[in-house]
GROMACS .gro file of C-alpha atoms in nm:
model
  324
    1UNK     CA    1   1.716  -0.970  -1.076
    2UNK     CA    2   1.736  -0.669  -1.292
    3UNK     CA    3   1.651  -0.364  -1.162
    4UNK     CA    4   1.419  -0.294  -1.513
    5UNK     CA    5   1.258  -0.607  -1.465
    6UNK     CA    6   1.212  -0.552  -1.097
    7UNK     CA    7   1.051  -0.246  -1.218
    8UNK     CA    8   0.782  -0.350  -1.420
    9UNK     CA    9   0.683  -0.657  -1.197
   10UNK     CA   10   0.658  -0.377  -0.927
   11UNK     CA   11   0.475  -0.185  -1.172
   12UNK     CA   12   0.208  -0.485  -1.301
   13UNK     CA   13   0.134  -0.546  -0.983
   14UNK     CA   14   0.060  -0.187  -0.858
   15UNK     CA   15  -0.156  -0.166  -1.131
   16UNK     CA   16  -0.433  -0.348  -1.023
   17UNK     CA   17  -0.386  -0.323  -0.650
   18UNK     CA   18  -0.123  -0.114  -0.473
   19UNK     CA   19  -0.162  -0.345  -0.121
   20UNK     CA   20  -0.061  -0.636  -0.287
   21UNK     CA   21   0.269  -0.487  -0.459
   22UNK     CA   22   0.360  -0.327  -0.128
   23UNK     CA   23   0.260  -0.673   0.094
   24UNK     CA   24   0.526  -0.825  -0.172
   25UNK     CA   25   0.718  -0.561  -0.147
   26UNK     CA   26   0.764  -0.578   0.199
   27UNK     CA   27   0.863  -0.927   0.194
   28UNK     CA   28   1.092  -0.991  -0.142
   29UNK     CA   29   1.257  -0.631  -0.142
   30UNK     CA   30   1.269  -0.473   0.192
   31UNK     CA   31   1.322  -0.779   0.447
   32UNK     CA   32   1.541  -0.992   0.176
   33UNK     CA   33   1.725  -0.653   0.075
   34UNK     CA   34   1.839  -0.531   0.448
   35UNK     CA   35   1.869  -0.933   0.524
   36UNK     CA   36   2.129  -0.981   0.188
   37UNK     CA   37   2.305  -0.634   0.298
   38UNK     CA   38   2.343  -0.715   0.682
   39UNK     CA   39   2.413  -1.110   0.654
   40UNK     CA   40   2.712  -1.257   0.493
   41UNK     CA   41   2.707  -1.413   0.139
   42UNK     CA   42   2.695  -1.781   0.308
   43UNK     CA   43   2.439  -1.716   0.578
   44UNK     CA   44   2.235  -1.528   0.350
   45UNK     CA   45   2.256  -1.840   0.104
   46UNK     CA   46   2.116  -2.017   0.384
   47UNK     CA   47   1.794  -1.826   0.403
   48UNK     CA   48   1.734  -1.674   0.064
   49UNK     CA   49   1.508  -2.007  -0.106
   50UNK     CA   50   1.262  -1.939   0.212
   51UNK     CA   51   1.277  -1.571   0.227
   52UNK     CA   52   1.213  -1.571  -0.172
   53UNK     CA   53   0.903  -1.869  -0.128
   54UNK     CA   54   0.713  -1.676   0.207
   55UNK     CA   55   0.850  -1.983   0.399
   56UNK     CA   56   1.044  -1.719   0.612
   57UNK     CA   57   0.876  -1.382   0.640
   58UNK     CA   58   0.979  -1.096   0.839
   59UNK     CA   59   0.937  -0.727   0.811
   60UNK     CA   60   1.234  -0.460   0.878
   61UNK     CA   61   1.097  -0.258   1.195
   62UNK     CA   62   1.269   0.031   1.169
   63UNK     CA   63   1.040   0.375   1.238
   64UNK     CA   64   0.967   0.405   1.643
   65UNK     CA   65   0.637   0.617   1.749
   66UNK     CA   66   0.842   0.917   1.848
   67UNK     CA   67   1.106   0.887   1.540
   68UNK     CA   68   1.018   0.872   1.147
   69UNK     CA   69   1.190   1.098   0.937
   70UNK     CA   70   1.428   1.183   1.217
   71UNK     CA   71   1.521   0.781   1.355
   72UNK     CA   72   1.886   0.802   1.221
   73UNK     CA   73   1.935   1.072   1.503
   74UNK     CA   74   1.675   0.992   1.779
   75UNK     CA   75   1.676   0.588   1.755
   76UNK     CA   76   1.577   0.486   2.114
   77UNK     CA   77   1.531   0.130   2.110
   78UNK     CA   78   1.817  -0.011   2.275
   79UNK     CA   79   2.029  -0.353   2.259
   80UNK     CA   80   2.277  -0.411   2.548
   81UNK     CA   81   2.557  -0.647   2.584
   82UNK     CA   82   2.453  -0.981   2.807
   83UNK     CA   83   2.679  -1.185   2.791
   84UNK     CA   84   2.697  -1.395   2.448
   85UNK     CA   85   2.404  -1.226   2.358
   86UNK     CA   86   2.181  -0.902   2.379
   87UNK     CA   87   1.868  -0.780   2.533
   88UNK     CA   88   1.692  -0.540   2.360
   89UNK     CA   89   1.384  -0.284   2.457
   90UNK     CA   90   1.204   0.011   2.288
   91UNK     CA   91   0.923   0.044   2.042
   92UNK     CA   92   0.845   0.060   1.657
   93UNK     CA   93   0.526   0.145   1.513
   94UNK     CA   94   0.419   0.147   1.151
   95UNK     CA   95   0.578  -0.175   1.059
   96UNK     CA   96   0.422  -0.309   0.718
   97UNK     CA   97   0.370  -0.693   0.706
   98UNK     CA   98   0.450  -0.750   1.105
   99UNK     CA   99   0.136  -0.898   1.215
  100UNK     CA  100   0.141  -1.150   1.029
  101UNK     CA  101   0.528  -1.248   0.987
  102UNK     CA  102   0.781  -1.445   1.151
  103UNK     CA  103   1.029  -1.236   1.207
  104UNK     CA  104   1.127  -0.857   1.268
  105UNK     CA  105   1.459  -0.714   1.144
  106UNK     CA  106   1.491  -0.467   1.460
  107UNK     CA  107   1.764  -0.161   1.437
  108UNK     CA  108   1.888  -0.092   1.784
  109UNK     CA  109   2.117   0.113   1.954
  110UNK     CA  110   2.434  -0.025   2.111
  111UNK     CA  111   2.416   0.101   2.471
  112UNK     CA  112   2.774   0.044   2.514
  113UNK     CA  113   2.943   0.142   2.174
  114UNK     CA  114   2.621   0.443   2.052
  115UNK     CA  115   2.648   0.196   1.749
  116UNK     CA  116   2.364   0.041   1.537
  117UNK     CA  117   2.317  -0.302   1.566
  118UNK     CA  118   2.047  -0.483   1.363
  119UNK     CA  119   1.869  -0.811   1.491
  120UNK     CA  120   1.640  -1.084   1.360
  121UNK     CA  121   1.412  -1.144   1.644
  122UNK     CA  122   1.135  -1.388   1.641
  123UNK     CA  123   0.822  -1.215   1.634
  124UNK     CA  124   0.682  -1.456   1.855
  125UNK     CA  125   0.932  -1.435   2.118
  126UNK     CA  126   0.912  -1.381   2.498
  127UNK     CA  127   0.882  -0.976   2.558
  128UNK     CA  128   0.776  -0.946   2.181
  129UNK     CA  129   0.426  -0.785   2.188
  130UNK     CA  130   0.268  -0.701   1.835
  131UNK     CA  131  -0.065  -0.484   1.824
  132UNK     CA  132  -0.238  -0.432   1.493
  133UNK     CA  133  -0.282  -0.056   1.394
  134UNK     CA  134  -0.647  -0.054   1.335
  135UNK     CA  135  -0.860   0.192   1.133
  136UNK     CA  136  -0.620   0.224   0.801
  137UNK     CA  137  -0.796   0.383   0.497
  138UNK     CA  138  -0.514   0.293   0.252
  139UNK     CA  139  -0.296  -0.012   0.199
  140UNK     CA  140  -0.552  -0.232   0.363
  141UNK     CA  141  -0.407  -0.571   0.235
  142UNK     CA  142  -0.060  -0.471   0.462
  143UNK     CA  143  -0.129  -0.508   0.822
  144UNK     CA  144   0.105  -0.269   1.006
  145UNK     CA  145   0.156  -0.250   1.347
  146UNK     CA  146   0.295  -0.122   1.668
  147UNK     CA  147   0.616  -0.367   1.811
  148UNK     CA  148   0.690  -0.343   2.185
  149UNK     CA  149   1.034  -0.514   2.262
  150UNK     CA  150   1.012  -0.519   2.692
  151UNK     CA  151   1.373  -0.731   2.769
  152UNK     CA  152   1.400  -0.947   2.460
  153UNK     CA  153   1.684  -1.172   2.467
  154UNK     CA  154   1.840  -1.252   2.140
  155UNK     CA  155   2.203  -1.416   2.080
  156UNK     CA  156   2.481  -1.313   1.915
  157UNK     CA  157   2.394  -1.509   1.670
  158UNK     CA  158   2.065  -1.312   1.574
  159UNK     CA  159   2.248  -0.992   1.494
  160UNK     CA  160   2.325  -0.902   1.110
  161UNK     CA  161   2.731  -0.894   1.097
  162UNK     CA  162   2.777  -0.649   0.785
  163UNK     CA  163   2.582  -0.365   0.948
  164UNK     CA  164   2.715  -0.129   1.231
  165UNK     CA  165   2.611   0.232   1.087
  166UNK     CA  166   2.259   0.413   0.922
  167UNK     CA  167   2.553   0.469   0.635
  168UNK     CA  168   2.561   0.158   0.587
  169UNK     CA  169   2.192   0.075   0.695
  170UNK     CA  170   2.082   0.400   0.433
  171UNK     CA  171   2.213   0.205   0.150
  172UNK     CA  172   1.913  -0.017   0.176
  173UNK     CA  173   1.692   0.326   0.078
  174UNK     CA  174   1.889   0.326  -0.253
  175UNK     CA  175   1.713   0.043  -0.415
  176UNK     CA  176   1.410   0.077  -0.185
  177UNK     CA  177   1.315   0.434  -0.318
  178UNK     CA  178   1.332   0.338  -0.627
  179UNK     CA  179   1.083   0.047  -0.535
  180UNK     CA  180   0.810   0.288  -0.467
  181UNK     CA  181   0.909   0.466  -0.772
  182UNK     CA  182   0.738   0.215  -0.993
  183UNK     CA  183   0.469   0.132  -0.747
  184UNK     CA  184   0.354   0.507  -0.801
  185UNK     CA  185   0.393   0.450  -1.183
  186UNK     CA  186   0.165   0.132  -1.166
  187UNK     CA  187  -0.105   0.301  -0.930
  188UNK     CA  188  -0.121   0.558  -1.167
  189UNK     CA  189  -0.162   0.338  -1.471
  190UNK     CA  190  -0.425   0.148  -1.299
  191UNK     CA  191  -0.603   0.469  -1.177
  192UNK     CA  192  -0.571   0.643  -1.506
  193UNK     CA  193  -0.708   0.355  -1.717
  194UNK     CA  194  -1.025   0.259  -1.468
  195UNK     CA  195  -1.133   0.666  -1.480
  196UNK     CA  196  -1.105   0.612  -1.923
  197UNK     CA  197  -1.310   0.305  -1.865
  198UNK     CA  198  -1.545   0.471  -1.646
  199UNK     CA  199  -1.613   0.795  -1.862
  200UNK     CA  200  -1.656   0.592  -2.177
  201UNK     CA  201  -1.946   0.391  -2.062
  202UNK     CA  202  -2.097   0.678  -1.836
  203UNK     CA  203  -2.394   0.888  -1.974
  204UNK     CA  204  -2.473   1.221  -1.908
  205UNK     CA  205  -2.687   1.490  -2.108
  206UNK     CA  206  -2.733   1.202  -2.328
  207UNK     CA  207  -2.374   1.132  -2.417
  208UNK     CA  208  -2.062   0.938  -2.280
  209UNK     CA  209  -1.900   1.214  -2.077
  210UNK     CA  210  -1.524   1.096  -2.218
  211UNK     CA  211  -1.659   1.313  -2.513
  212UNK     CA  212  -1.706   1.657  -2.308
  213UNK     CA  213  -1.369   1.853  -2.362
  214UNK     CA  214  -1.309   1.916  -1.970
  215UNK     CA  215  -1.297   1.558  -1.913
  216UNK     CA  216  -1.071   1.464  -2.214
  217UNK     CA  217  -0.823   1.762  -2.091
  218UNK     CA  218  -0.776   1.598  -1.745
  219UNK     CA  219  -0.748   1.277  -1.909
  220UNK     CA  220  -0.469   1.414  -2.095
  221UNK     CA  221  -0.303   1.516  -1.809
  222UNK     CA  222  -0.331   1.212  -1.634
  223UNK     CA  223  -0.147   1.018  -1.924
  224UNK     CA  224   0.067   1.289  -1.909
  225UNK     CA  225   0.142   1.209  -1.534
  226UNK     CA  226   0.181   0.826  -1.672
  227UNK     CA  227   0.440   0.875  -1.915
  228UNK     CA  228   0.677   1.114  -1.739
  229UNK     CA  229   0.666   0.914  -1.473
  230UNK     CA  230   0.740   0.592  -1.618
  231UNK     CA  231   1.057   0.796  -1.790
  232UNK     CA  232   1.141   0.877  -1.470
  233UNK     CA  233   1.114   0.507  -1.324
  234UNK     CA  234   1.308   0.344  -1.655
  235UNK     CA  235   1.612   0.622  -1.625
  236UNK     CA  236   1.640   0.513  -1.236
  237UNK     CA  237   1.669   0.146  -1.351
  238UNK     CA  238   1.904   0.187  -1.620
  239UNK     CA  239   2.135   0.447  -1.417
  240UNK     CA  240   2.118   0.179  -1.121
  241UNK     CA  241   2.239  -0.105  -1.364
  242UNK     CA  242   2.489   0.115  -1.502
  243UNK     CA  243   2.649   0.198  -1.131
  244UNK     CA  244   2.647  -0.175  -1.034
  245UNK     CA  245   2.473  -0.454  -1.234
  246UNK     CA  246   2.194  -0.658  -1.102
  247UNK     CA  247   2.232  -0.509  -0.762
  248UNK     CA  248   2.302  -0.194  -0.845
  249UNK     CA  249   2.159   0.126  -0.665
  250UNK     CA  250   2.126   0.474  -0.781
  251UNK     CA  251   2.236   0.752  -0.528
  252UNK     CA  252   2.077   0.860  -0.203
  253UNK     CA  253   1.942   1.214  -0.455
  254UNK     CA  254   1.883   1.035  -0.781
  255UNK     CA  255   1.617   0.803  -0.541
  256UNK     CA  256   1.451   1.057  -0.298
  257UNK     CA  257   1.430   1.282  -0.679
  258UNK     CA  258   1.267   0.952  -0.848
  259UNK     CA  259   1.041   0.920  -0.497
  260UNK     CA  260   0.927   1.289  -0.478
  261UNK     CA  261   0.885   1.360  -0.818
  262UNK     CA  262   0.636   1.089  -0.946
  263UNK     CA  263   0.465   1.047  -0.584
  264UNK     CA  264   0.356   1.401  -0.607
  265UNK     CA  265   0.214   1.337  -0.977
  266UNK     CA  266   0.041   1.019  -0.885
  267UNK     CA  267  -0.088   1.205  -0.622
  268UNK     CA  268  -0.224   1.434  -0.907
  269UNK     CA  269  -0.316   1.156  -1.101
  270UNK     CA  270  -0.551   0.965  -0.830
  271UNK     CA  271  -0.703   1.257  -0.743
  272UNK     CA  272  -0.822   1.348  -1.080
  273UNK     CA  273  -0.978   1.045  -1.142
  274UNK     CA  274  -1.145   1.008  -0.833
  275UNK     CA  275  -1.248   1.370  -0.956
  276UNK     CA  276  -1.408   1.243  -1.274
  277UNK     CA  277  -1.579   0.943  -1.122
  278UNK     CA  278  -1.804   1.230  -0.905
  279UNK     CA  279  -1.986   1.062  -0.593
  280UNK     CA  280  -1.888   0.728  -0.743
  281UNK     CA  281  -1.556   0.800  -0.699
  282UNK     CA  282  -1.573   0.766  -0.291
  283UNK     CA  283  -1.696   0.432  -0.414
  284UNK     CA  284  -1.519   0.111  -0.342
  285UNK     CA  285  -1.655  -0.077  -0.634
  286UNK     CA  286  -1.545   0.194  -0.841
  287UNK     CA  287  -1.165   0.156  -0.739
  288UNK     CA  288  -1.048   0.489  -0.764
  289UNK     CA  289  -1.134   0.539  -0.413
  290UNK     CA  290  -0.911   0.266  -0.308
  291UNK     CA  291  -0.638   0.389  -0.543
  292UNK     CA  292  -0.705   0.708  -0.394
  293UNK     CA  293  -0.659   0.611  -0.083
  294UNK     CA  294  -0.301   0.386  -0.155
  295UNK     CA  295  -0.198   0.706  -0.329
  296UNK     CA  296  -0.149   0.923   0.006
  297UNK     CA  297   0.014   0.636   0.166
  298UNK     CA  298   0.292   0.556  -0.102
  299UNK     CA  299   0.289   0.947  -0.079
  300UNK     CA  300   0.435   0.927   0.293
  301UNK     CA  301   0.623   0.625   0.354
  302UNK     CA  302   0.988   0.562   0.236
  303UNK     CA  303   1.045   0.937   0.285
  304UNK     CA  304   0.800   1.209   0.321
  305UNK     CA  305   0.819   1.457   0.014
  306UNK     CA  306   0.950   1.733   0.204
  307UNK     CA  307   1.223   1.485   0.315
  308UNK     CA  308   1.292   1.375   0.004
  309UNK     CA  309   1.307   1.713  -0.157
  310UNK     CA  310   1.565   1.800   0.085
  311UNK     CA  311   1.810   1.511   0.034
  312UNK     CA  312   1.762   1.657  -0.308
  313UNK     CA  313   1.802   2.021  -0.227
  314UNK     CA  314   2.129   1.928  -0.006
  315UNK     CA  315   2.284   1.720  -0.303
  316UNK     CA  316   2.217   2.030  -0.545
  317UNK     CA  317   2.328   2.304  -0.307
  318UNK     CA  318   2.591   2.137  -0.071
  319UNK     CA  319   2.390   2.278   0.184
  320UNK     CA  320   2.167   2.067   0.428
  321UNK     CA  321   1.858   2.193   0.573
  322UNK     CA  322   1.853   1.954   0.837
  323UNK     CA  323   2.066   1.732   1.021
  324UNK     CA  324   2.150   1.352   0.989
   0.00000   0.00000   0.00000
């Protein structure tokens, strides 16, 4: 599909509820991306109709408890040789969509070569053990959880061919990035126009407070927030369909710019609305508490800002501040 199109659909559904476009997410452009990147053209031709339909879900396990924004360097989990096949052990924790799906793409490294290796394991598995993270504020709909891997065979069979390297692994974040990009741009949309729906039909001092001039600045900004943003997100899309068609993918600092740039002003966004809204802003039934809430997730996850800003800073300078 095109990356514009892909966009917007990201985009539509973010708008009215940022769990949903990141449950789908998950599924069509995380799992199918890493499984179309790591499988080769006929095996993934084999699984692409069920991956596309929900028939086959899975969820790409990458992040470990002790290794986020550092994993390319300090991946534990391990996967060593066994004859025709593998046994793998180690952790992950955070992983969006695994309690309820099938599979688990699992990134491991090769105890004999220091290689990556990726796997499709079978969620259900003997040695698999999936807890659900309890007591999420934001992203409700996506059930994350914590995967314990304790001597799980898997064959040779099971392990994704075109993928031996995070360089090659780190092209995934390319398209991914970008992903989030638009999810930010929807939340904000949908935040932005329930806070003009809310301060049109609100009274105070015997007026609609959309006509006091504080609130019509910060509504100003807000759409200001929108629009950039959604600049932003459409000069990712076309730049990514310029560099390589339907599957194209910007670079690793066009994306982390796209991701740190309008996360950080839907940040801005939710928070002024929620601001507007008063106590019924920490309201449910209000929805800007829940976009509020979604906002600081799809603030952290695919890259932290600071992270972000310093694949950015290392592009710009030739200097990195940190290593991997």
């Amino acid at each position: 599909m095109r990356p514009l199109f892909v966009g917007f659909r990201n985009l539509e559904l973010s708008r009215t509820d940022s769990s949903l476009a990141i449950l789908i997410g998950g599924q069509i452009g995380m799992f199918n991306g890493v499984m179309r990147m790591g499988l080769t053209p006929e095996q993934y031709s084999s699984v692409q109709a069920d991956i596309e339909s929900f028939r086959m879900t899975g969820c790409f396990a990458l992040t470990e408890p002790e290794h986020g924004s550092d994993i390319a360097g300090g991946l534990s989990t391990s996967a060593q040789p066994a004859g025709d096949g593998w046994v793998l052990n180690g952790q992950k924790r955070w992983i969006g969509n695994a309690a309820y799906s099938q599979y688990a793409l699992v990134p491991a490294k090769d105890s004999s070569t220091g290689e990556l290796r990726v796997f499709l394991v079978r969620t259900d598995a003997p040695g698999v053990r999936i807890e659900k993270i309890q007591g999420k504020t934001a992203v409700r709909m996506v059930h994350n959880a914590h995967i314990f891997l304790d001597d799980v065979e898997v064959s040779e069979a099971d392990r994704l061919p075109r993928i031996s390297s995070f360089e090659e692994l780190g092209s995934a974040f390319r398209t991914l990035r970008p992903d989030v990009v638009w999810n930010a741009v929807g939340l904000q949309a949908g935040a932005y126009e329930h806070t003009l729906a809310y301060v049109k039909r609100r009274q105070q001092f015997g007026r609609p407070i959309g006509s006091f001039q504080l609130v019509q600045e910060k509504l100003v900004r807000m759409l200001g927030n929108v629009t950039a943003s959604l600049g932003m997100a459409v000069q990712l899309a076309e730049l990514a369909e310029q560099q390589g068609g339907a599957d194209g993918a910007v670079s690793h600092a066009q994306a982390a710019l796209g991701k740190s740039w309008v996360c950080a002003r839907m940040r801005e966004t939710a928070a002024w609305g929620r601001e507007l809204l008063g106590g019924d802003g920490v309201l449910l039934e209000n929805d800007l508490a829940r976009f509020h809430a979604d906002a600081e997730a799809l603030y952290t996850f695919e890259g932290t800002h600071e992270i972000n800003s310093l694949i950015v800073g290392r592009e710009i300078t030739g200097h990195s501040a940190f290593r991997g």
